[in-house]
Amino acid sequence: MSISNSIFLKACVREPVSRAPVWYMRQAGRYDADYREIRKQYSLVEICQRPQICADVTRMPVEKLGVDAAILFSDIMIPIGAMGLDFEIKENIGPVIETPIRSKEDVNRLRLFEPGQDLWYVLETIERLRHQLHVPLIGFTGAPFTLASYMIEGGPSREYIETKRLMYSQPDVWKMLMDKLGEMIILYGKAQVKAGAQALQLFDSWVGSLSPDAYETYVYPTMKHIFDELRPLGVPLILFGVTTGELLTQFQHAGASVIGVDWRVPIRRARERLGTKIALQGNLDPALLQAPWNVLEAETRKLLEEGLRHPGYIFNLGHGVRPSVDIQILKRLTEFVHTYSEEWLAQQLTSSAQ
Amino acid sequence: MSISNSIFLKACVREPVSRAPVWYMRQAGRYDADYREIRKQYSLVEICQRPQICADVTRMPVEKLGVDAAILFSDIMIPIGAMGLDFEIKENIGPVIETPIRSKEDVNRLRLFEPGQDLWYVLETIERLRHQLHVPLIGFTGAPFTLASYMIEGGPSREYIETKRLMYSQPDVWKMLMDKLGEMIILYGKAQVKAGAQALQLFDSWVGSLSPDAYETYVYPTMKHIFDELRPLGVPLILFGVTTGELLTQFQHAGASVIGVDWRVPIRRARERLGTKIALQGNLDPALLQAPWNVLEAETRKLLEEGLRHPGYIFNLGHGVRPSVDIQILKRLTEFVHTYSEEWLAQQLTSSAQ
């Protein structure tokens, strides 16, 4: 299959496809024994910094699972480091920053890096992958709120108290930080596409901790600006975050061309709220990967029948693959989605032709 | 103010009130220096087991903040312990169970206790409070999914993998557990009301980790049964959980008479989805308690204007008060809600009379 004929890219622009495209968030990761082997030798960041290894890791799920898109293997913190904020990824905790952002001076110290210079290894990884892959490559970046939450909390959080405190009590500093992260994301996204990424996914994983009103005031303007700047690249722009059911229409208005939906929102409801002029991606509860096959299959079938009702549907999970998942299940699921969606779509064609 | 004239109870049954009733989830807690003093002497569980101290702690926020309802000070694990499952509350972690529930045998071993015997101290606390309080007392219990999640995970969780694994792979064991917890909650709820609780809040804090379809199959039948059994008590039955925006209509159909709304769902949207025949409680983002006063006041004003548009609105947070909150802010907020809601409602009356 040539890339120009990719069912993933077609679904992103709501063109008809013969079967549902599939990929999985965190499809390269600890559930895979070969990945765990590589991690014995290299840290997560070290993998990101070594183009050949990083390209290999990115390609692994494409080859093993048969998914229809690759996503750049990276860490959400990589560009944060390039902005001058030191971080460490601690096992079973996540990214930790010794000196979190709390003031205007802290924000001023962040620098807008030059992707080609400071993150050359990311771009080289993409360039290599461009020649190696027979499916599209999705570029990867965090979105401003989620990046800011790590930078301000100093690590993963459940309540985002410090993030919201800064947002509410120093709105000018917050705005500066959002603007700066927005500019960084625009530069970084453009560089990834120039290097060969055929789509971009923005992970705003934790922005669902905001109410729609707070999102509108403190996040939306930056997102709108980012999408306005990235749209001319002509690649699908996917936006995803968990517990964002109430923010989906704002994601759409901001300019996302594909919306990643959390498993809490049935695809049928997302369609009701967003209409048919946008592609949807998702949204199987990742926990179902650890359910018996008959349950997983039944839920997948139901999801496909909802998703495929309108052009512009990409099968994915509602969040990332967990380390405890069995790779054989993921492989079987991918095959099942392919087969079942192909049958279902063919049947729809037949019955509408009658 | 006599209890029969309580604005809280009136709002629960959607009768007109002169001002918005206010209470806060976790209104007795570590943000209060006097509470922290008591905690130096007694553990959380020890407080629950000593009726006079527990009644004092329950009353503290009523006296200090001027809230319109008290909620029984308790821990969600108290009845779990009475069912025969040992737990420990670890500082900064939460409840931890050494031998979590994983099998049919584990569920069979759980016993339906006799509240009057095994949890006499809870009922005695309520009886004492009944004589001490001049505002209604809300009884307290966890709901089956949330209790099960602690029992199965063995502690707090972010993803509920083991809970969902048991739910999907041993649906008969899951059903037994839900049924048993349902029966326990019915017994425990009835005993609390008999002892003097004038309303009951069921905390299904973590059920928002389920999709609506999973909720329908694995949780809804038990909730429906619980509400059917508790309804004849004639007290308001409040149901609350975080990230439950997509489950609200199911909460309503199950039989909750008041629905606690997470801050992610604007009250105006909850009203659109649920109609006007139900009372709503909530839903200020708890993080706003740590914002500057002008931001907090503006958001509170906006919330009140949405909430008070229909009879049946109770001011609360969208989740519990955090330990880092300043008690003076909570006090000021309570006063502001009282004053502003009274003015606003009076104005509505005037303008509708014209």
XYZ file of C-alpha atoms in Angstrom:
708
model
C 0.000 0.000 0.000
C 1.413 3.366 -0.949
C 1.174 6.175 1.554
C -0.923 8.357 -0.731
C -3.462 5.583 -0.562
C -3.363 5.349 3.227
C -6.693 4.535 4.853
C -5.516 6.422 7.931
C -4.953 9.656 6.007
C -8.182 9.173 4.081
C -10.171 8.723 7.280
C -8.559 11.871 8.720
C -10.018 13.896 5.845
C -13.300 11.965 5.936
C -12.851 10.226 2.627
C -14.449 6.782 2.250
C -12.270 3.827 3.199
C -12.618 0.082 2.693
C -11.897 -0.682 6.368
C -11.270 1.195 9.615
C -7.707 2.386 10.107
C -6.202 1.397 13.455
C -3.394 2.662 15.601
C -2.916 2.759 19.354
C -1.768 5.519 21.609
C 1.478 4.349 23.243
C 1.661 1.503 20.714
C 5.426 1.397 21.223
C 5.954 0.669 24.865
C 6.517 -1.548 27.820
C 3.892 -4.162 26.918
C 6.348 -5.318 24.215
C 9.187 -7.564 25.402
C 11.536 -6.298 22.678
C 10.942 -2.738 23.797
C 11.680 -3.742 27.387
C 14.952 -5.285 26.173
C 15.957 -2.020 24.510
C 15.013 -0.137 27.670
C 17.480 -2.251 29.625
C 20.222 -0.568 27.615
C 18.782 2.898 27.070
C 16.587 5.257 29.058
C 13.470 6.644 27.434
C 15.223 9.921 26.681
C 18.286 8.115 25.332
C 16.075 6.243 22.870
C 14.567 9.542 21.712
C 18.055 10.952 21.180
C 19.300 8.060 19.007
C 17.593 8.280 15.603
C 18.190 4.715 14.504
C 16.988 3.156 17.753
C 14.105 5.607 17.979
C 13.070 4.801 14.408
C 13.272 1.079 15.168
C 11.093 1.503 18.257
C 8.600 3.617 16.308
C 8.404 0.949 13.589
C 8.062 -2.036 15.910
C 4.268 -1.890 16.427
C 3.688 -1.313 12.719
C 5.514 -4.524 11.936
C 4.269 -6.546 14.892
C 0.663 -5.433 15.100
C -0.101 -4.372 11.551
C -1.409 -0.940 12.551
C -2.156 1.647 9.874
C -0.067 4.487 11.213
C 3.154 4.948 13.137
C 3.480 7.609 15.793
C 6.858 9.153 16.469
C 8.264 7.547 19.597
C 9.028 10.424 21.910
C 8.424 11.826 25.336
C 6.191 14.779 26.019
C 9.065 16.401 27.954
C 11.625 16.409 25.117
C 10.864 19.975 23.922
C 10.600 21.148 27.542
C 14.202 20.108 28.018
C 15.132 21.982 24.851
C 13.480 25.103 26.307
C 16.037 24.925 29.079
C 14.066 23.244 31.835
C 15.880 20.193 33.171
C 13.775 17.133 33.835
C 14.242 13.547 34.797
C 11.946 10.641 33.978
C 11.564 8.586 37.116
C 10.473 4.972 36.825
C 6.852 4.436 37.887
C 6.451 8.160 38.600
C 6.971 10.046 35.368
C 8.688 13.320 34.516
C 10.061 15.231 37.481
C 11.370 18.813 37.354
C 13.572 19.999 40.198
C 12.914 23.712 39.667
C 9.341 24.123 38.486
C 7.985 27.266 36.832
C 6.312 29.638 39.270
C 7.087 33.219 38.189
C 7.440 35.613 35.279
C 11.225 35.265 35.534
C 10.930 31.499 35.221
C 8.847 31.890 32.057
C 11.247 34.496 30.666
C 14.128 32.096 31.081
C 12.471 29.525 28.800
C 13.904 29.776 25.341
C 12.330 29.172 21.961
C 14.760 26.618 20.634
C 15.691 25.902 17.043
C 14.301 22.421 16.318
C 16.883 21.722 13.613
C 19.676 22.440 16.054
C 18.424 21.513 19.483
C 16.195 18.611 18.545
C 18.047 17.455 15.432
C 17.648 13.862 16.593
C 13.859 14.077 16.507
C 13.942 15.378 12.963
C 16.511 12.854 11.867
C 14.355 10.079 13.327
C 11.433 11.346 11.281
C 13.527 11.594 8.121
C 14.756 8.027 8.516
C 11.235 6.780 9.217
C 9.958 8.499 6.117
C 12.084 6.140 4.054
C 11.431 3.060 6.144
C 7.697 3.151 6.708
C 4.949 2.013 4.393
C 2.281 3.662 6.596
C 1.963 7.342 7.537
C 3.949 8.770 10.407
C 2.144 10.856 13.001
C 4.239 13.578 14.628
C 3.964 14.053 18.374
C 3.809 16.991 20.743
C 2.205 17.910 24.027
C -0.263 20.805 24.050
C 0.303 23.935 26.161
C -1.890 23.191 29.177
C -0.512 19.699 29.652
C 3.090 20.816 29.168
C 2.510 23.725 31.552
C 1.046 21.360 34.131
C 4.282 19.346 34.233
C 6.388 22.510 34.257
C 4.442 24.088 37.110
C 3.655 21.049 39.265
C 7.194 19.741 38.829
C 5.807 16.301 38.016
C 2.639 14.328 37.384
C -0.359 15.535 39.370
C -3.879 14.471 40.124
C -5.404 17.809 40.992
C -3.256 20.431 39.214
C -3.509 22.775 42.196
C -0.308 24.698 41.472
C -1.085 24.912 37.764
C -4.513 26.356 38.417
C -3.200 28.590 41.177
C -0.755 30.196 38.755
C -3.423 30.362 36.047
C -5.904 32.140 38.293
C -3.577 34.296 40.368
C -1.014 35.346 37.743
C -3.024 35.403 34.528
C -0.373 37.534 32.789
C 2.377 35.036 33.603
C 0.066 32.207 32.561
C -0.618 33.954 29.255
C 3.113 34.436 28.655
C 3.709 30.760 29.327
C 0.852 29.649 27.064
C 2.067 31.984 24.311
C 5.605 30.728 24.574
C 4.535 27.092 24.575
C 2.220 27.860 21.663
C 5.099 29.322 19.633
C 7.292 26.374 20.526
C 4.609 23.909 19.430
C 4.135 25.741 16.137
C 7.895 25.656 15.434
C 8.222 22.062 16.566
C 5.133 20.911 14.662
C 6.248 22.628 11.467
C 9.705 21.100 11.764
C 8.228 17.628 12.252
C 6.032 17.978 9.191
C 8.892 19.382 7.128
C 10.990 16.391 8.167
C 8.279 14.047 6.964
C 5.481 13.639 9.517
C 2.184 13.237 7.634
C -0.073 14.123 10.552
C 0.394 15.648 13.999
C -1.174 14.590 17.264
C -1.305 17.153 20.037
C -1.631 15.502 23.424
C -3.538 17.722 25.820
C -3.830 14.764 28.141
C -4.686 16.659 31.350
C -6.640 19.667 30.093
C -9.837 17.806 30.993
C -9.221 18.966 34.555
C -10.566 22.368 33.491
C -14.194 23.421 33.215
C -15.292 24.597 29.748
C -15.366 28.201 30.985
C -11.815 27.999 32.297
C -10.705 26.323 29.062
C -12.281 29.113 27.040
C -10.452 31.843 28.933
C -7.088 30.301 29.684
C -6.377 27.740 26.963
C -8.603 28.141 23.919
C -6.944 31.277 22.455
C -3.551 29.573 22.363
C -5.008 26.404 20.828
C -6.784 28.459 18.175
C -3.523 30.220 17.334
C -1.622 26.931 17.118
C -4.171 25.388 14.763
C -4.319 28.545 12.639
C -0.571 28.391 12.200
C -0.357 24.651 11.600
C -3.363 24.347 9.278
C -1.455 25.617 6.183
C 0.843 22.591 6.511
C -2.046 20.603 5.083
C -1.676 17.603 7.405
C -4.338 16.228 9.767
C -4.153 17.817 13.218
C -5.357 15.444 15.926
C -6.193 16.719 19.413
C -6.637 14.381 22.345
C -7.055 14.522 26.110
C -8.743 12.401 28.794
C -11.943 13.506 30.591
C -12.465 16.139 27.901
C -16.066 15.223 27.045
C -17.278 18.728 27.855
C -14.492 20.374 25.823
C -14.992 18.572 22.518
C -16.863 21.368 20.761
C -14.138 23.785 21.826
C -11.509 21.405 20.406
C -13.431 21.546 17.141
C -13.803 25.328 17.092
C -10.122 25.772 17.902
C -9.364 24.003 14.643
C -8.527 20.350 15.290
C -9.284 18.295 12.186
C -9.437 14.997 14.080
C -10.610 14.695 17.671
C -9.392 11.913 19.905
C -12.230 10.867 22.181
C -11.902 9.545 25.715
C -13.743 6.226 26.344
C -16.132 7.996 28.712
C -17.919 9.609 25.749
C -19.662 7.163 23.418
C -18.737 7.881 19.789
C -22.455 8.281 18.985
C -22.640 11.148 21.492
C -19.431 12.740 20.236
C -21.011 12.675 16.757
C -24.205 14.270 18.084
C -22.207 17.069 19.664
C -19.704 17.633 16.852
C -21.661 16.822 13.709
C -20.268 14.919 10.756
C -17.767 17.476 9.457
C -14.933 16.251 11.653
C -13.022 12.991 11.977
C -13.146 11.111 15.279
C -10.519 8.842 16.751
C -10.965 6.366 19.575
C -12.177 5.160 21.993
C -12.076 1.702 23.492
C -11.501 1.681 27.249
C -7.872 0.471 27.504
C -8.973 -1.750 30.397
C -10.899 -3.868 27.875
C -7.559 -5.117 26.528
C -7.377 -7.085 29.758
C -10.924 -8.420 29.512
C -11.726 -11.856 28.030
C -11.676 -11.921 24.243
C -15.458 -12.325 23.857
C -16.085 -9.130 25.867
C -13.374 -7.228 24.008
C -14.716 -8.399 20.661
C -18.312 -7.483 21.476
C -17.329 -4.003 22.639
C -15.109 -3.488 19.602
C -17.893 -4.519 17.263
C -20.291 -2.069 18.936
C -17.729 0.718 18.738
C -16.975 0.076 15.063
C -20.657 0.118 14.185
C -20.996 3.510 15.844
C -17.767 4.912 14.473
C -18.137 3.784 10.872
C -21.630 5.210 10.500
C -20.024 8.396 9.109
C -16.829 8.803 7.070
C -13.928 9.989 9.223
C -13.390 7.362 11.850
C -10.094 6.004 13.171
C -10.057 3.099 15.592
C -7.927 3.673 18.682
C -8.110 3.331 22.437
C -9.511 6.024 24.711
C -6.029 6.355 26.262
C -2.625 4.667 25.975
C -1.804 0.944 25.940
C -0.789 -0.179 29.409
C 2.405 -2.096 30.163
C 0.454 -5.107 31.446
C -1.289 -5.742 28.104
C -0.590 -8.956 26.170
C 0.851 -8.166 22.740
C -1.032 -11.101 21.194
C -4.315 -9.498 22.186
C -3.353 -6.230 20.515
C -2.405 -8.127 17.380
C -5.646 -10.088 17.358
C -7.636 -6.921 18.000
C -5.983 -5.152 15.073
C -6.845 -8.048 12.784
C -10.385 -8.173 14.094
C -10.914 -4.441 13.503
C -9.630 -4.819 9.965
C -11.762 -7.833 9.113
C -14.931 -6.805 10.857
C -14.883 -3.202 9.625
C -14.262 -4.360 6.057
C -17.220 -6.758 6.217
C -19.447 -4.182 7.851
C -18.604 -1.447 5.339
C -19.077 -3.836 2.402
C -22.482 -4.809 3.788
C -23.489 -1.164 4.122
C -22.554 -0.585 0.479
C -24.581 -3.605 -0.608
C -27.658 -2.670 1.383
C -27.551 0.973 0.244
C -27.217 -0.183 -3.378
C -30.352 -2.296 -3.114
C -33.959 28.251 62.045
C -35.857 25.033 62.664
C -34.886 21.988 60.665
C -38.303 21.631 59.083
C -37.659 25.033 57.631
C -34.215 24.107 56.314
C -33.298 25.710 53.011
C -31.094 22.716 52.303
C -33.964 20.236 52.595
C -36.265 22.542 50.665
C -33.787 22.839 47.814
C -33.417 19.050 47.761
C -37.128 18.717 47.004
C -37.092 21.721 44.658
C -39.156 23.985 46.847
C -38.476 27.721 46.578
C -35.877 29.101 48.978
C -34.855 32.615 49.962
C -31.162 31.933 49.396
C -28.935 29.130 48.106
C -28.075 26.473 50.685
C -24.359 25.756 50.985
C -22.275 22.885 52.237
C -18.915 21.528 51.153
C -17.783 18.010 50.481
C -15.046 17.217 53.026
C -16.050 20.318 54.998
C -14.597 18.703 58.120
C -10.979 18.085 57.338
C -7.334 18.919 57.362
C -7.706 22.512 56.147
C -8.987 23.274 59.680
C -6.293 23.708 62.355
C -8.606 22.424 65.108
C -9.238 19.284 63.132
C -5.498 18.814 62.659
C -5.093 19.151 66.426
C -7.631 16.380 67.025
C -5.884 14.241 64.420
C -2.675 14.486 66.439
C -4.425 12.463 69.122
C -6.699 10.225 67.071
C -6.497 8.526 63.712
C -9.278 9.064 61.221
C -10.852 5.738 62.107
C -10.510 6.428 65.833
C -12.448 9.662 65.385
C -15.210 7.761 63.576
C -15.373 5.259 66.425
C -15.773 7.864 69.198
C -19.268 9.354 68.972
C -18.600 12.514 70.942
C -15.430 13.411 69.070
C -16.961 12.419 65.764
C -20.026 14.564 66.478
C -17.772 17.490 67.426
C -15.802 17.138 64.205
C -19.013 16.899 62.181
C -20.333 20.064 63.823
C -17.162 22.125 63.469
C -17.742 23.403 59.909
C -21.371 24.220 60.703
C -20.274 26.466 63.531
C -17.164 27.868 61.874
C -18.364 28.343 58.319
C -22.099 28.760 58.713
C -22.969 26.045 56.213
C -26.579 24.909 55.843
C -26.034 21.199 56.330
C -23.729 18.917 58.266
C -22.411 15.717 56.756
C -21.602 12.787 58.993
C -17.849 12.699 59.468
C -16.822 9.234 58.400
C -14.562 7.292 56.138
C -15.747 5.458 53.074
C -13.994 2.310 54.368
C -15.834 2.067 57.705
C -18.527 -0.358 56.482
C -15.918 -2.312 54.492
C -14.148 -3.028 57.750
C -17.462 -4.132 59.267
C -17.898 -6.550 56.355
C -14.757 -8.273 57.564
C -12.137 -6.798 55.248
C -9.258 -5.293 57.190
C -7.968 -1.973 55.970
C -5.530 0.666 57.047
C -5.618 4.352 56.190
C -2.109 5.392 55.227
C -1.173 9.045 55.440
C -0.956 10.698 52.007
C -1.940 7.455 50.315
C -5.425 6.522 51.457
C -7.070 3.244 52.372
C -4.924 0.163 51.857
C -6.186 -3.435 52.022
C -3.634 -6.194 52.486
C -5.788 -8.978 51.049
C -7.892 -7.500 48.253
C -10.980 -9.182 46.824
C -10.256 -11.243 43.738
C -12.463 -14.346 43.801
C -15.909 -15.717 44.543
C -14.593 -17.041 47.866
C -13.391 -13.563 48.805
C -16.842 -12.170 48.117
C -18.521 -14.992 50.004
C -16.447 -14.236 53.062
C -17.796 -10.668 53.219
C -20.582 -10.488 55.759
C -23.670 -8.347 55.883
C -23.169 -6.769 59.262
C -25.763 -5.480 61.667
C -25.306 -1.699 61.732
C -26.722 -1.376 65.239
C -24.178 -3.849 66.541
C -21.109 -3.516 64.369
C -21.309 0.171 63.608
C -23.075 1.318 66.779
C -20.663 4.232 67.020
C -21.807 5.635 63.673
C -25.430 5.501 64.747
C -24.682 6.941 68.172
C -22.815 9.805 66.507
C -25.873 10.511 64.381
C -28.212 10.341 67.388
C -26.076 12.785 69.314
C -25.852 15.129 66.352
C -29.592 15.061 65.909
C -29.886 16.812 69.265
C -26.956 19.134 68.775
C -27.449 20.440 65.269
C -29.719 23.212 64.078
C -29.140 22.247 60.432
C -29.912 18.934 58.728
C -27.486 16.069 58.927
C -26.526 14.259 55.733
C -25.679 10.596 56.152
C -22.679 9.208 54.312
C -21.865 6.059 52.401
C -19.787 4.985 49.447
C -21.597 3.489 46.455
C -20.902 -0.058 45.234
C -18.509 0.622 42.342
C -16.304 2.933 44.370
C -16.266 0.611 47.384
C -15.532 -2.338 45.108
C -12.670 -0.431 43.503
C -10.935 -0.056 46.883
C -11.689 -3.669 47.796
C -10.331 -5.052 44.526
C -7.395 -2.734 43.876
C -6.344 -2.920 47.514
C -5.952 0.844 47.609
C -6.506 4.042 45.645
C -6.022 3.673 41.913
C -5.810 5.822 38.844
C -6.824 3.325 36.206
C -8.916 0.680 38.030
C -7.346 -2.100 35.967
C -7.966 -4.872 38.497
C -11.494 -3.670 39.201
C -12.390 -3.688 35.529
C -10.559 -6.954 34.970
C -12.725 -8.662 37.597
C -15.844 -6.922 36.265
C -15.243 -8.080 32.695
C -13.730 -11.492 33.315
C -15.807 -12.705 36.280
C -19.155 -11.002 35.751
C -20.889 -13.431 38.141
C -18.439 -12.649 40.943
C -18.763 -8.952 40.145
C -22.558 -9.227 40.326
C -22.337 -11.007 43.682
C -20.081 -8.270 45.000
C -22.323 -5.482 43.700
C -25.382 -7.194 45.169
C -23.735 -7.659 48.532
C -22.509 -4.084 48.636
C -25.958 -2.945 47.520
C -27.604 -4.810 50.406
C -25.053 -3.427 52.831
C -25.673 0.126 51.631
C -29.426 -0.321 51.963
C -29.061 -1.584 55.547
C -26.496 1.056 56.417
C -28.468 3.863 54.797
C -31.695 2.848 56.527
C -29.916 2.649 59.878
C -28.424 6.115 59.388
C -31.809 7.610 58.554
C -33.468 5.810 61.453
C -30.801 7.231 63.762
C -31.574 10.718 62.526
C -29.886 11.489 59.206
C -32.203 13.739 57.171
C -30.577 13.059 53.816
C -28.071 10.563 52.437
C -25.187 11.182 50.102
C -23.840 8.219 48.165
C -20.291 8.815 47.026
C -19.591 6.994 43.787
C -16.422 8.994 43.476
C -14.612 6.803 40.934
C -17.454 5.375 38.851
C -16.699 8.044 36.245
C -13.908 5.753 35.058
C -16.593 3.679 33.314
C -18.193 4.342 29.958
C -21.999 4.779 30.000
C -22.426 1.332 28.408
C -20.281 -0.336 31.063
C -22.139 1.585 33.773
C -25.459 0.402 32.389
C -24.462 -3.256 32.459
C -22.307 -3.523 35.551
C -23.464 -0.819 37.969
C -26.851 0.632 37.099
C -29.008 -2.354 38.216
C -27.519 -2.243 41.717
C -27.931 1.536 41.955
C -31.537 1.253 40.840
C -32.178 -1.372 43.512
C -30.527 0.750 46.209
C -32.595 3.820 45.340
C -35.798 1.769 45.111
C -35.160 0.480 48.616
C -34.083 3.792 50.117
C -36.748 5.963 48.483
C -39.497 4.969 50.980
C -37.373 6.544 53.738
C -38.531 9.859 52.341
C -35.184 11.626 52.631
C -33.233 13.235 49.784
C -30.796 10.807 48.152
C -27.764 12.557 46.721
C -25.458 10.805 44.254
C -22.040 12.165 43.397
C -18.914 11.138 41.506
C -16.124 12.890 39.605
C -15.831 12.748 35.790
C -19.414 11.447 35.619
C -20.672 13.978 33.074
C -21.736 11.222 30.687
C -23.472 9.229 33.444
C -25.746 11.952 34.811
C -28.910 10.812 33.048
C -28.287 7.289 34.317
C -27.884 8.667 37.851
C -31.274 10.281 37.408
C -32.984 7.162 36.027
C -31.516 5.037 38.795
C -33.435 7.192 41.235
C -31.158 9.815 42.774
C -33.207 12.791 43.914
C -30.239 15.168 43.996
C -27.277 14.870 41.659
C -23.856 16.137 42.659
C -22.165 17.559 39.577
C -18.451 17.550 38.873
C -16.997 20.995 37.975
C -16.268 19.785 34.445
C -19.966 19.958 33.572
C -21.441 23.468 33.660
C -24.673 23.500 35.679
C -26.474 24.942 32.637
C -25.521 21.826 30.670
C -26.466 19.468 33.498
C -29.883 21.191 33.487
C -30.188 20.749 29.722
C -29.457 17.059 30.051
C -31.505 16.334 33.169
C -34.425 18.743 32.912
C -35.878 20.662 35.837
C -37.412 17.779 37.798
C -34.279 17.046 39.782
C -32.165 18.983 42.247
C -28.529 19.715 41.411
C -25.645 20.161 43.780
C -22.269 21.670 42.980
C -19.956 22.497 41.357
C -17.202 25.029 41.853
C -13.754 23.724 40.892
C -12.100 23.197 44.316
C -8.941 24.744 42.859
C -10.772 28.084 42.771
C -10.580 28.177 46.579
C -6.905 28.870 46.037
C -7.462 31.568 43.409
C -7.537 35.299 44.280
C -10.815 36.412 45.823
C -11.960 38.432 42.795
C -11.670 35.366 40.544
C -13.401 33.132 43.085
C -16.192 35.666 43.564
C -16.772 36.117 39.834
C -16.932 32.362 39.234
C -19.234 31.877 42.215
C -21.557 34.595 40.983
C -21.721 32.994 37.537
C -22.384 29.580 39.049
C -25.148 30.885 41.322
C -26.872 32.625 38.431
C -26.901 29.347 36.512
C -27.867 27.199 39.465
C -30.648 29.363 40.864
C -32.443 29.674 37.553
C -34.564 26.674 38.582
C -35.712 25.572 42.041
C -33.582 22.742 43.411
C -30.045 24.040 43.607
C -27.488 23.461 46.364
C -24.172 25.249 46.297
C -21.162 22.996 46.786
C -17.778 22.292 45.263
C -17.249 19.896 42.365
C -15.147 17.725 44.705
C -13.832 17.844 48.277
C -12.119 20.741 50.092
C -8.365 20.289 49.937
C -6.104 20.418 53.000
C -4.234 23.458 51.647
C -7.341 25.675 51.615
C -7.535 28.736 53.898
C -10.495 28.431 56.278
C -11.114 32.191 56.090
C -11.746 31.868 52.349
C -14.311 29.133 52.912
C -16.028 31.285 55.512
C -16.057 34.315 53.259
C -17.316 32.226 50.360
C -20.189 30.853 52.429
C -21.216 34.373 53.408
C -20.918 35.551 49.838
C -23.110 32.724 48.528
C -25.714 33.530 51.153
C -25.760 37.267 50.489
C -25.473 37.176 46.739
C -28.027 34.404 46.229
C -30.511 36.177 48.494
C -30.135 39.421 46.543
C -30.341 37.646 43.216
C -33.452 35.662 44.134
C -35.154 38.768 45.546
C -34.408 40.610 42.323
C -35.890 37.786 40.258
C -39.056 37.954 42.342
C -39.289 41.710 41.841
C -38.734 41.557 38.112
C -41.207 38.717 37.628
C -43.804 40.627 39.693
C -43.500 43.648 37.433
